CSV table of N, CA and C and ligand atoms in Angstrom, one decimal:
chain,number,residue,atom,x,y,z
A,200,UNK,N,0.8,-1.2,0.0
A,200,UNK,CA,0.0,0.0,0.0
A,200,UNK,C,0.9,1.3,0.0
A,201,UNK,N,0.4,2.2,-0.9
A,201,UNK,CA,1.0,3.3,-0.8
A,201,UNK,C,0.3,4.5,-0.1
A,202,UNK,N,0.9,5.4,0.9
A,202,UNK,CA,0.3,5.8,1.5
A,202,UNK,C,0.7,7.5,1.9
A,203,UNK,N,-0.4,7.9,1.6
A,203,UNK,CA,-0.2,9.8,1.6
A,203,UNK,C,-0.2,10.5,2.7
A,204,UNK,N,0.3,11.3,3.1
A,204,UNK,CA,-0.4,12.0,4.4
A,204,UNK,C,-0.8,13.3,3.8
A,205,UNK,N,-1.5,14.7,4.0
A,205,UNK,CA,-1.8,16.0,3.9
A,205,UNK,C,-2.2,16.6,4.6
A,206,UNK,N,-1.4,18.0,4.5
A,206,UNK,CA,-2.2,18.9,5.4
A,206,UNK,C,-1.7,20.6,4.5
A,207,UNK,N,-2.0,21.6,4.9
A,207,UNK,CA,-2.1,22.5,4.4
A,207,UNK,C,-0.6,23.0,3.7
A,208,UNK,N,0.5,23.3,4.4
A,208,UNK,CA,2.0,23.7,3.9
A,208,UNK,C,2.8,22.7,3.6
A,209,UNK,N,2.6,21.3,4.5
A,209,UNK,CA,3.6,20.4,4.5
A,209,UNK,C,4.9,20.6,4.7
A,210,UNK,N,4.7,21.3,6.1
A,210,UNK,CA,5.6,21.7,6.8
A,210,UNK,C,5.9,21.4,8.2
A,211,UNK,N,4.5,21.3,8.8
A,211,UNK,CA,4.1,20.9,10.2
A,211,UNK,C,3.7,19.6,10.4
A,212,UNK,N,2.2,19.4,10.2
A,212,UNK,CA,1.9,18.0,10.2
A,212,UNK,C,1.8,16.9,9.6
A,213,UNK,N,1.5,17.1,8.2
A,213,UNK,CA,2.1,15.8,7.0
A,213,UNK,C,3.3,15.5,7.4
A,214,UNK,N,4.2,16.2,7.3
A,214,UNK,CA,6.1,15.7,7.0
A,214,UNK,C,6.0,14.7,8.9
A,215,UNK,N,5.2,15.6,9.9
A,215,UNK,CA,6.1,15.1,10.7
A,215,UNK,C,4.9,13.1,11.2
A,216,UNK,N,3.4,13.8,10.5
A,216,UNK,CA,2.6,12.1,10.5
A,216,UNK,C,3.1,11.7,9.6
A,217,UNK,N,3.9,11.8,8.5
A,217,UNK,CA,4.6,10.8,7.6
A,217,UNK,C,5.6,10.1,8.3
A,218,UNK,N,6.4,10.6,9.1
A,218,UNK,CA,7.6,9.8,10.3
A,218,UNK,C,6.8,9.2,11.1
A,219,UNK,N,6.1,9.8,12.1
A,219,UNK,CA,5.4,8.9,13.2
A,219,UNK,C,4.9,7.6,13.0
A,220,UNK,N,4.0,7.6,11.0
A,220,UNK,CA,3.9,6.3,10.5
A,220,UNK,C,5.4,5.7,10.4
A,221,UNK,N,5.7,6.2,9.5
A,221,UNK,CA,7.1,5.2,9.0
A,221,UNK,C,7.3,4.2,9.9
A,222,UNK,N,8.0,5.1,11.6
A,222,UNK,CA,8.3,4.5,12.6
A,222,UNK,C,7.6,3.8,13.3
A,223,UNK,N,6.3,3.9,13.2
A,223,UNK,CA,5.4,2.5,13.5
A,223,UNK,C,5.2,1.6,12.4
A,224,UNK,N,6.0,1.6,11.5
A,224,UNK,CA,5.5,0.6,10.4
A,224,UNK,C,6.9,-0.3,10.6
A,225,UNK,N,8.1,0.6,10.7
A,225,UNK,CA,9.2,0.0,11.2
A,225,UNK,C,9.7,-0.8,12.7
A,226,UNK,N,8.9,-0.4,13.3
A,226,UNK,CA,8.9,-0.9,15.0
A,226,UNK,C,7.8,-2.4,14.6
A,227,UNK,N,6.8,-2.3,13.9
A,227,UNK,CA,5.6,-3.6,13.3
A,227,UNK,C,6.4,-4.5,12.9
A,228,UNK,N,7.2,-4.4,12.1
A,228,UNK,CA,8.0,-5.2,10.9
A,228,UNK,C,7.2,-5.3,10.4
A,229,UNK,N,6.3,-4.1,9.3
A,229,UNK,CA,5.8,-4.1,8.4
A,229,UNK,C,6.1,-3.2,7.0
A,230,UNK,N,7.7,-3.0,7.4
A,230,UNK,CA,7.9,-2.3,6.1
A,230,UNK,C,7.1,-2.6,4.2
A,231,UNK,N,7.3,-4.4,4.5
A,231,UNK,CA,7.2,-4.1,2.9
A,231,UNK,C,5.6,-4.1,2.5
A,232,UNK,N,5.1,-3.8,3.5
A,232,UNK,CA,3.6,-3.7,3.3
A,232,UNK,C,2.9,-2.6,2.6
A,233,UNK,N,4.3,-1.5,2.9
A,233,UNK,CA,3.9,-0.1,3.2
A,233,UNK,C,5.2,0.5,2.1
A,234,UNK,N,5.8,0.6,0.9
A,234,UNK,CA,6.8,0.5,-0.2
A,234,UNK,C,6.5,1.9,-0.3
A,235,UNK,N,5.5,3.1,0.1
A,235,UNK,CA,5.7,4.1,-0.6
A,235,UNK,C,5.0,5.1,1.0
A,236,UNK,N,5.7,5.6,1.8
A,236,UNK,CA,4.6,6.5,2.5
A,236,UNK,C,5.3,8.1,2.7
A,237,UNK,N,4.7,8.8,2.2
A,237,UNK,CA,4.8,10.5,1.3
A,237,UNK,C,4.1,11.4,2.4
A,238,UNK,N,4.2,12.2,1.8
A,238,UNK,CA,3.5,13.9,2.9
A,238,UNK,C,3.4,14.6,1.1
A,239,UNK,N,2.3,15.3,1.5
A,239,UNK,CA,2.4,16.7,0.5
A,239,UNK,C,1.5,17.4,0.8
A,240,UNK,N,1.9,19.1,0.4
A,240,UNK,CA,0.5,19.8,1.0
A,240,UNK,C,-0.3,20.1,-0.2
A,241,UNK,N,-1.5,21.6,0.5
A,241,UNK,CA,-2.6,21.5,-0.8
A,241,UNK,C,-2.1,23.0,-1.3
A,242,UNK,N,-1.3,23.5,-0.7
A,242,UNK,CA,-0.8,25.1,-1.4
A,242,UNK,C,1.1,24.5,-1.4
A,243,UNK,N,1.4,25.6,-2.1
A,243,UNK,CA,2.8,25.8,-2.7
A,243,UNK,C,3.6,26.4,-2.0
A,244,UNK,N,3.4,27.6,-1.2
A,244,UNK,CA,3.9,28.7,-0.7
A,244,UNK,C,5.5,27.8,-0.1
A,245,UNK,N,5.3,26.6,0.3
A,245,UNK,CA,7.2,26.4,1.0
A,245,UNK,C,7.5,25.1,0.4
A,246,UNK,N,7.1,24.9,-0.8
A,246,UNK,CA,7.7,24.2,-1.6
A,246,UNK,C,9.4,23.7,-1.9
A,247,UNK,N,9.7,23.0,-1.5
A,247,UNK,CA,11.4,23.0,-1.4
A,247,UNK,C,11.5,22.8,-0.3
A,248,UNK,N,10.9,23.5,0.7
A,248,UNK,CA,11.4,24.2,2.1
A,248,UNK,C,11.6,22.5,3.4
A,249,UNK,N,12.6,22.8,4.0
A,249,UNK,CA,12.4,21.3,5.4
A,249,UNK,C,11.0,21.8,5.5
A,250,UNK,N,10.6,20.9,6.9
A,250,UNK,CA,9.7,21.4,7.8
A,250,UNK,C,10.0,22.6,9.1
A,251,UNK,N,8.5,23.2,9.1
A,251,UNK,CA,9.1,24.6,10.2
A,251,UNK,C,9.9,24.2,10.9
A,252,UNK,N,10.9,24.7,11.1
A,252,UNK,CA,11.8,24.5,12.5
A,252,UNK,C,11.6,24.3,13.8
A,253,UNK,N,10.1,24.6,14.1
A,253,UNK,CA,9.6,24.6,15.4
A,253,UNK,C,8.5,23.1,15.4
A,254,UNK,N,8.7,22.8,14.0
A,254,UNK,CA,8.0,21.3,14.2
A,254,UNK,C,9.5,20.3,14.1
A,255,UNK,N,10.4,20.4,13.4
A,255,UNK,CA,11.8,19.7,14.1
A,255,UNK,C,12.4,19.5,14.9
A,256,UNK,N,12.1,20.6,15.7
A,256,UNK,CA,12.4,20.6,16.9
A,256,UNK,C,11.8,20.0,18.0
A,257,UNK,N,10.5,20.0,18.1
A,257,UNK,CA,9.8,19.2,19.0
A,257,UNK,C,10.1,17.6,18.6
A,258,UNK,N,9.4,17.6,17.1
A,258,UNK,CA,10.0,15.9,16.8
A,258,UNK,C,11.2,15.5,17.0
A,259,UNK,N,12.6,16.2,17.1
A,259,UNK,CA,13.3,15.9,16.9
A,259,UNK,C,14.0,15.5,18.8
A,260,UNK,N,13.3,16.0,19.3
A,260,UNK,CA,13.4,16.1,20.8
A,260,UNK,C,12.1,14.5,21.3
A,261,UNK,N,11.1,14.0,20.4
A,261,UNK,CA,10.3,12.5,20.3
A,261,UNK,C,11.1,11.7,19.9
A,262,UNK,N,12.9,12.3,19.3
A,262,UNK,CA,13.0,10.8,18.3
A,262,UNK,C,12.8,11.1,17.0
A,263,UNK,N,12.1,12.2,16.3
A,263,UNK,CA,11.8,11.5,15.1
A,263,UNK,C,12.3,12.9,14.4
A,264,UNK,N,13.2,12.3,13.2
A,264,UNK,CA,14.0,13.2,12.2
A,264,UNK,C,13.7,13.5,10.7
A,265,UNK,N,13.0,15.2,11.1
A,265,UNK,CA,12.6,15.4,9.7
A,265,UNK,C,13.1,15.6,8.5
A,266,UNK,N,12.6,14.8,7.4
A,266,UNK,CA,13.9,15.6,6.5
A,266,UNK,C,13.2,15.6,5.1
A,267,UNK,N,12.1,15.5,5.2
A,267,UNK,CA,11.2,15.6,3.4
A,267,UNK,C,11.4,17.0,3.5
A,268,UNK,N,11.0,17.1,2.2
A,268,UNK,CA,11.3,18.8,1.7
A,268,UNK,C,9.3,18.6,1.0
A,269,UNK,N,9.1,20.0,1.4
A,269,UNK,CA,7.2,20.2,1.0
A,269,UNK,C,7.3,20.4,-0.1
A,270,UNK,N,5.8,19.8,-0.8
A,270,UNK,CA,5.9,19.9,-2.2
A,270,UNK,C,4.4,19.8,-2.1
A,271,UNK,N,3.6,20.4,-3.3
A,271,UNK,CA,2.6,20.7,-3.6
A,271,UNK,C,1.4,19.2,-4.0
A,272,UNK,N,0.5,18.9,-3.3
A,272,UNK,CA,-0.3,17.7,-4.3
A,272,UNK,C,-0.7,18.1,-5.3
A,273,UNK,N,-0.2,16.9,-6.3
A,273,UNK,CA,-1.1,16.9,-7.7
A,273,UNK,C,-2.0,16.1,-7.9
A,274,UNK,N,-2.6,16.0,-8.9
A,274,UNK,CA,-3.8,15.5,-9.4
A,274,UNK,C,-3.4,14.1,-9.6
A,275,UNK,N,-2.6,13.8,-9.8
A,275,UNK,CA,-1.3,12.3,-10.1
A,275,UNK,C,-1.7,11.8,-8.8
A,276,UNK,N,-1.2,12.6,-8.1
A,276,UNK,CA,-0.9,11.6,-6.8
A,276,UNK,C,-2.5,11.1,-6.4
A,277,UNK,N,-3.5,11.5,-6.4
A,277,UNK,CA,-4.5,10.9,-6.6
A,277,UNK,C,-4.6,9.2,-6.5
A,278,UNK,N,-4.5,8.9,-7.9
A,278,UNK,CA,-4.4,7.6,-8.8
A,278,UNK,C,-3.0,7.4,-8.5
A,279,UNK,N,-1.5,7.9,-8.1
A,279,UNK,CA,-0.7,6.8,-7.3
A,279,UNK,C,-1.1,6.5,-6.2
A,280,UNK,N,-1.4,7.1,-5.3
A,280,UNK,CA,-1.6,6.4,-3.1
A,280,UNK,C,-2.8,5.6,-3.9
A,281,UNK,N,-2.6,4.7,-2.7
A,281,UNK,CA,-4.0,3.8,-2.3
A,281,UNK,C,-4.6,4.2,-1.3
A,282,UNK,N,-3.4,5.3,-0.2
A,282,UNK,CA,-4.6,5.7,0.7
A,282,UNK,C,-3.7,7.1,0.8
A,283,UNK,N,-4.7,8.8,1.4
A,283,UNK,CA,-4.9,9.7,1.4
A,283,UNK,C,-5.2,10.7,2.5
A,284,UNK,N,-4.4,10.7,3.4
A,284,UNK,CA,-4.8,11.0,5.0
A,284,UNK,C,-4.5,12.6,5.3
A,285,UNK,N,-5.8,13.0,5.3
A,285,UNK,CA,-5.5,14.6,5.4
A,285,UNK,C,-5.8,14.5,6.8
A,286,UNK,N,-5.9,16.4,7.5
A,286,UNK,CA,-6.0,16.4,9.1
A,286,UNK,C,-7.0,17.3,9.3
A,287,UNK,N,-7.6,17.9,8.4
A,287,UNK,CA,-8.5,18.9,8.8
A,287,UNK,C,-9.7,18.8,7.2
A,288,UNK,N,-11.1,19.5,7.9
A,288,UNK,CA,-11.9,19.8,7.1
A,288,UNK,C,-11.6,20.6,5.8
A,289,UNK,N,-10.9,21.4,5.9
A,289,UNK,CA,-10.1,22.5,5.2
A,289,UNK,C,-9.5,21.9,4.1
A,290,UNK,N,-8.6,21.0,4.8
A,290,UNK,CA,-7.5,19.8,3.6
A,290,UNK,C,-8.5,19.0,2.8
A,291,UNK,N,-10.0,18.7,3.5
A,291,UNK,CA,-11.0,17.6,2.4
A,291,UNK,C,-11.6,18.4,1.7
A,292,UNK,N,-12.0,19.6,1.5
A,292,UNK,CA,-12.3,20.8,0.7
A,292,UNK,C,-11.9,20.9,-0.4
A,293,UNK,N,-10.3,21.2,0.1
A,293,UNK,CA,-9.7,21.2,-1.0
A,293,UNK,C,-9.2,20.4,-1.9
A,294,UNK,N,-9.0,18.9,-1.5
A,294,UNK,CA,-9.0,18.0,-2.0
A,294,UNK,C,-9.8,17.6,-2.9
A,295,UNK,N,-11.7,17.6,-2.8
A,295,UNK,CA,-12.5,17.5,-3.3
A,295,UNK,C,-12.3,18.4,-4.3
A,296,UNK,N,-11.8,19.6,-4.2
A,296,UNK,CA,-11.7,20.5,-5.6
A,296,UNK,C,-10.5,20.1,-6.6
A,297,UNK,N,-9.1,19.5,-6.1
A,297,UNK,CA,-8.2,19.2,-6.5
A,297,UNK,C,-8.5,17.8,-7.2
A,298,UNK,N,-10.1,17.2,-7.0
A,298,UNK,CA,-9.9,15.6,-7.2
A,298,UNK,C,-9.8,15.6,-8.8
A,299,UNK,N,-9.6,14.5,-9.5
A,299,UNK,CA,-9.9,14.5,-11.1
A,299,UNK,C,-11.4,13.3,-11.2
A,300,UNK,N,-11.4,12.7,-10.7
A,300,UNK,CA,-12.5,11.6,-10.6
A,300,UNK,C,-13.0,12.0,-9.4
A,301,UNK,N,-14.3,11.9,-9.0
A,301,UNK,CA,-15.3,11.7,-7.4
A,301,UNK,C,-14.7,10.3,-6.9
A,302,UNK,N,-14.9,9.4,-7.8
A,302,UNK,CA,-14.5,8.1,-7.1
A,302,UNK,C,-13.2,7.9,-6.0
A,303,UNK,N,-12.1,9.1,-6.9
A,303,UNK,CA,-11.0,8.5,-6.4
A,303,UNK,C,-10.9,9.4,-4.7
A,304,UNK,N,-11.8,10.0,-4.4
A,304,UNK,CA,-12.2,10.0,-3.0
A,304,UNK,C,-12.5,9.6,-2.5
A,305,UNK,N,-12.5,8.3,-2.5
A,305,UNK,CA,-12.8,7.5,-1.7
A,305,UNK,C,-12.0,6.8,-1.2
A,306,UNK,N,-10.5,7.1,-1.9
A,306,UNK,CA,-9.4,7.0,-1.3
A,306,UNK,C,-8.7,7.7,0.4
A,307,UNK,N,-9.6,9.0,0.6
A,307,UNK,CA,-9.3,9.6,1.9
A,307,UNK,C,-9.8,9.2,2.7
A,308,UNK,N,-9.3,9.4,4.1
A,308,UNK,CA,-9.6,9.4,5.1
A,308,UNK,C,-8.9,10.3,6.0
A,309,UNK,N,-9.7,10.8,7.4
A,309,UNK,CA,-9.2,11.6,7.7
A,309,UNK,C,-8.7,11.0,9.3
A,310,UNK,N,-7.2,11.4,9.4
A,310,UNK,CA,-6.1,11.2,10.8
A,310,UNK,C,-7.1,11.0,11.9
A,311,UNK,N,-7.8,12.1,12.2
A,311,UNK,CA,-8.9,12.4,13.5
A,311,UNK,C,-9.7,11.1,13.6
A,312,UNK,N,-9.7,10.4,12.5
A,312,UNK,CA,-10.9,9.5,12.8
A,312,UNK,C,-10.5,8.2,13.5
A,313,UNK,N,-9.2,8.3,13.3
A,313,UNK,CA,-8.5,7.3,13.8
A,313,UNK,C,-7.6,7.6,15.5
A,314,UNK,N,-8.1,8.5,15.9
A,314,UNK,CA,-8.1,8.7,17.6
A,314,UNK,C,-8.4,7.9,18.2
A,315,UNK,N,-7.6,7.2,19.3
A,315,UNK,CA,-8.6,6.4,20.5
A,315,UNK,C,-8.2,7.3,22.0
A,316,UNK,N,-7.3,7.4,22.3
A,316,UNK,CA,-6.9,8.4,23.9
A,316,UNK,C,-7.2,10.2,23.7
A,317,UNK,N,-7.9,10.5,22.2
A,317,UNK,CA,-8.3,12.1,22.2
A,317,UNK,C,-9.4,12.0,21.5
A,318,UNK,N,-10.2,11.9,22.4
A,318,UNK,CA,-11.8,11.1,21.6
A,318,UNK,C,-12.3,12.9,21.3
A,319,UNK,N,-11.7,13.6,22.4
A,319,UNK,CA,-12.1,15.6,22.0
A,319,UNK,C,-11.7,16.1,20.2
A,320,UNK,N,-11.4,15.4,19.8
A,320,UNK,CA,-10.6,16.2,18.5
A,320,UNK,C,-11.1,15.7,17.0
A,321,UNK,N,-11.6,16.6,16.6
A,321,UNK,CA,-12.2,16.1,14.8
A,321,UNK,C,-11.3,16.3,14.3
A,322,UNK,N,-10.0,16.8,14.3
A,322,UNK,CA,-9.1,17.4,13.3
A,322,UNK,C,-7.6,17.1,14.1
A,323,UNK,N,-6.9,17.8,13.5
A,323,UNK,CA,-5.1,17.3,13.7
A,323,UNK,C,-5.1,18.9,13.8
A,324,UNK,N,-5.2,20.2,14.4
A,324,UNK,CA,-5.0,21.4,14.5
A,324,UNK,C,-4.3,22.0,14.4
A,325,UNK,N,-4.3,22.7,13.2
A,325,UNK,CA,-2.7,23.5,12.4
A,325,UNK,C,-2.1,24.1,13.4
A,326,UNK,N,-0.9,24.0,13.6
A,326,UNK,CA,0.0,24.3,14.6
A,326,UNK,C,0.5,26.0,14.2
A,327,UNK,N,0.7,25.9,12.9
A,327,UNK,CA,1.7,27.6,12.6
A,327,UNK,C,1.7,28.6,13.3
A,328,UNK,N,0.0,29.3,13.7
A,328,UNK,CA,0.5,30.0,14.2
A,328,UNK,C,0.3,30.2,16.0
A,329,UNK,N,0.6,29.1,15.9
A,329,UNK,CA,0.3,28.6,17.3
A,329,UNK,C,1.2,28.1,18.6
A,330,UNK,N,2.1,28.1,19.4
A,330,UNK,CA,2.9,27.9,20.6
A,330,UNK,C,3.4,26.2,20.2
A,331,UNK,N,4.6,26.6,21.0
A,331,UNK,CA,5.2,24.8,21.4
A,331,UNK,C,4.4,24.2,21.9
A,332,UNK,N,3.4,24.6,22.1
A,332,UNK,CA,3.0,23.7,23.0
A,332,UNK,C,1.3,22.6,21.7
A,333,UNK,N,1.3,23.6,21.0
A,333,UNK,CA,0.3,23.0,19.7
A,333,UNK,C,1.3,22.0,19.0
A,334,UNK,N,2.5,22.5,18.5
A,334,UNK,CA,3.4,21.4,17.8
A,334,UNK,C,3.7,19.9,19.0
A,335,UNK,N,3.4,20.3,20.1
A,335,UNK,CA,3.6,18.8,20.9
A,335,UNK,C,2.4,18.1,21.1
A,336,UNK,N,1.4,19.2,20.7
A,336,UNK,CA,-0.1,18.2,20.6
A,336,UNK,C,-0.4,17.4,19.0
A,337,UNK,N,0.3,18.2,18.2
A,337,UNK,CA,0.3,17.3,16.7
A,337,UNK,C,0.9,16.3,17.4
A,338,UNK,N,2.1,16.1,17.8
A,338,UNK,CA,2.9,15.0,17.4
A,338,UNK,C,2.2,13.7,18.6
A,339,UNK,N,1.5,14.2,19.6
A,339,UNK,CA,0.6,13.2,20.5
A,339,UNK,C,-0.4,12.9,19.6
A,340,UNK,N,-1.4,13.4,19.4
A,340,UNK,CA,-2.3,13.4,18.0
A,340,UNK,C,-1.9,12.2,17.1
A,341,UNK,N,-0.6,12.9,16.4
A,341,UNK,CA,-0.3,12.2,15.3
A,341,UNK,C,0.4,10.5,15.5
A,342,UNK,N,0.6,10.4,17.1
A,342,UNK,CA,1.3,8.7,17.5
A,342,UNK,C,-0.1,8.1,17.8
A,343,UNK,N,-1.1,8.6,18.1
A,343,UNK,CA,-2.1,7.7,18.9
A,343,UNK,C,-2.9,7.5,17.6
A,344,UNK,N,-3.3,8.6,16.5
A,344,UNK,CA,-4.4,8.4,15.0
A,344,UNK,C,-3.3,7.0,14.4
A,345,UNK,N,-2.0,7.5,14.1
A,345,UNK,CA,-0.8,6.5,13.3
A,345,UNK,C,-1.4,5.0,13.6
A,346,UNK,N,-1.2,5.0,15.2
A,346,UNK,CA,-1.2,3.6,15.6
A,346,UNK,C,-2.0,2.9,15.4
A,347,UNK,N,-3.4,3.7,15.6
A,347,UNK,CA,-4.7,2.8,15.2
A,347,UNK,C,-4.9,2.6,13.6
A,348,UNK,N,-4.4,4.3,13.1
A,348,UNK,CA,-4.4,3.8,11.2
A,348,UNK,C,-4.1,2.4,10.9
A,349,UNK,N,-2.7,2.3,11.6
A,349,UNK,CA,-2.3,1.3,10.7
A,349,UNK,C,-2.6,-0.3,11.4
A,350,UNK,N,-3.0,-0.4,12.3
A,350,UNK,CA,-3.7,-1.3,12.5
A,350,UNK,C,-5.0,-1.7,11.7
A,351,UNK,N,-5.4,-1.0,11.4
A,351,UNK,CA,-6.7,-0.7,9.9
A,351,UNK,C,-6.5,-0.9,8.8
A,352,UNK,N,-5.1,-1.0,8.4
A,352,UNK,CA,-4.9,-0.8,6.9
A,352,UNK,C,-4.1,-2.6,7.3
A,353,UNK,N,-4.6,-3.3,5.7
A,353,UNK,CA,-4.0,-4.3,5.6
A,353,UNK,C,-3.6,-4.5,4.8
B,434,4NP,P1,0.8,22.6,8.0
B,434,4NP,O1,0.9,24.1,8.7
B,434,4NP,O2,-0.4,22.7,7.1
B,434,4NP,O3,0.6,21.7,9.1
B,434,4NP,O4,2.1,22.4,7.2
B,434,4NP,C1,0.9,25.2,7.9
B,434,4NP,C2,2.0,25.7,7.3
B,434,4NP,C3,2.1,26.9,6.6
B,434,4NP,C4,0.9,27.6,6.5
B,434,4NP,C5,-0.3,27.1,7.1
B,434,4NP,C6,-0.3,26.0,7.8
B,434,4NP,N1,0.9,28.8,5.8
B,434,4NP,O5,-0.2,29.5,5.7
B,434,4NP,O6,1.9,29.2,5.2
């Protein structure tokens, strides 16, 4: 299965739920299950760019080392993932505008749904302009949704 993450810049929360998975896919011994797992966002603005510094820093203080560079989703990536994991209402919006087929939305799902210890939260809550203390609630967020994802995906 190939597997997407999204969120708005792909700076904050994609890049850093694309590691969270990885490393629970790697701690499973389920690498070869999982041959492609990506981040990208739904705007361009830091295209190229690491992730914010203030989300490296937290992850990087979890353990977990960022190093994708953000890049814009295309209409491609669609029809490559098999699965499509955005974090907010905002990211399925746009997605639905970005789709080329209806069908192939049926490919998403959204992080939040896959919560079990933050039953409070519909969404993965953009961190940017927001305190260390929001970037350490993604990365809690994003171990507890990870863990159950991928217990879901076979
Ligand atoms: P992300 O956070 O979607 O979690 O990467 C954001 C990063 C940049 C912007 C917004 C959200 N921005 O407006 O530039």
């Amino acid at each position: 299965m190939k597997i997407l993450f999204i969120c708005l810049g792909n700076i904050c929360r994609s890049p850093l739920a694309e590691e969270v998975f990885r490393q629970k896919v790697k701690s499973t011994g389920r690498v070869a299950d999982f041959p492609t797992i990506d981040s990208a966002g739904m705007i361009d603005y830091h295209e190229g760019e690491l992730p914010d510094h203030r989300m490296r820093q937290q992850a990087a203080a979890r353990g977990y080392a960022l190093t994708h560079h953000s890049r814009p989703m295309t209409a491609e990536d669609f029809r490559t993932f098999d699965c499509i994991v955005a974090m907010d209402a905002d990211n399925l919006r746009r997605l639905r505008e970005k789709c080329p087929e209806p069908e192939l939305m049926n490919k998403v799902v959204l992080l939040s749904d896959y919560l079990t210890a933050h039953p409070d939260f519909t969404s993965i809550p953009d961190p940017y302009y927001g305190t260390l203390a929001d970037f350490d609630l993604v990365i809690d967020l994003c171990e507890d949704a990870c863990a159950h994802l991928l217990t879901q995906l076979s």
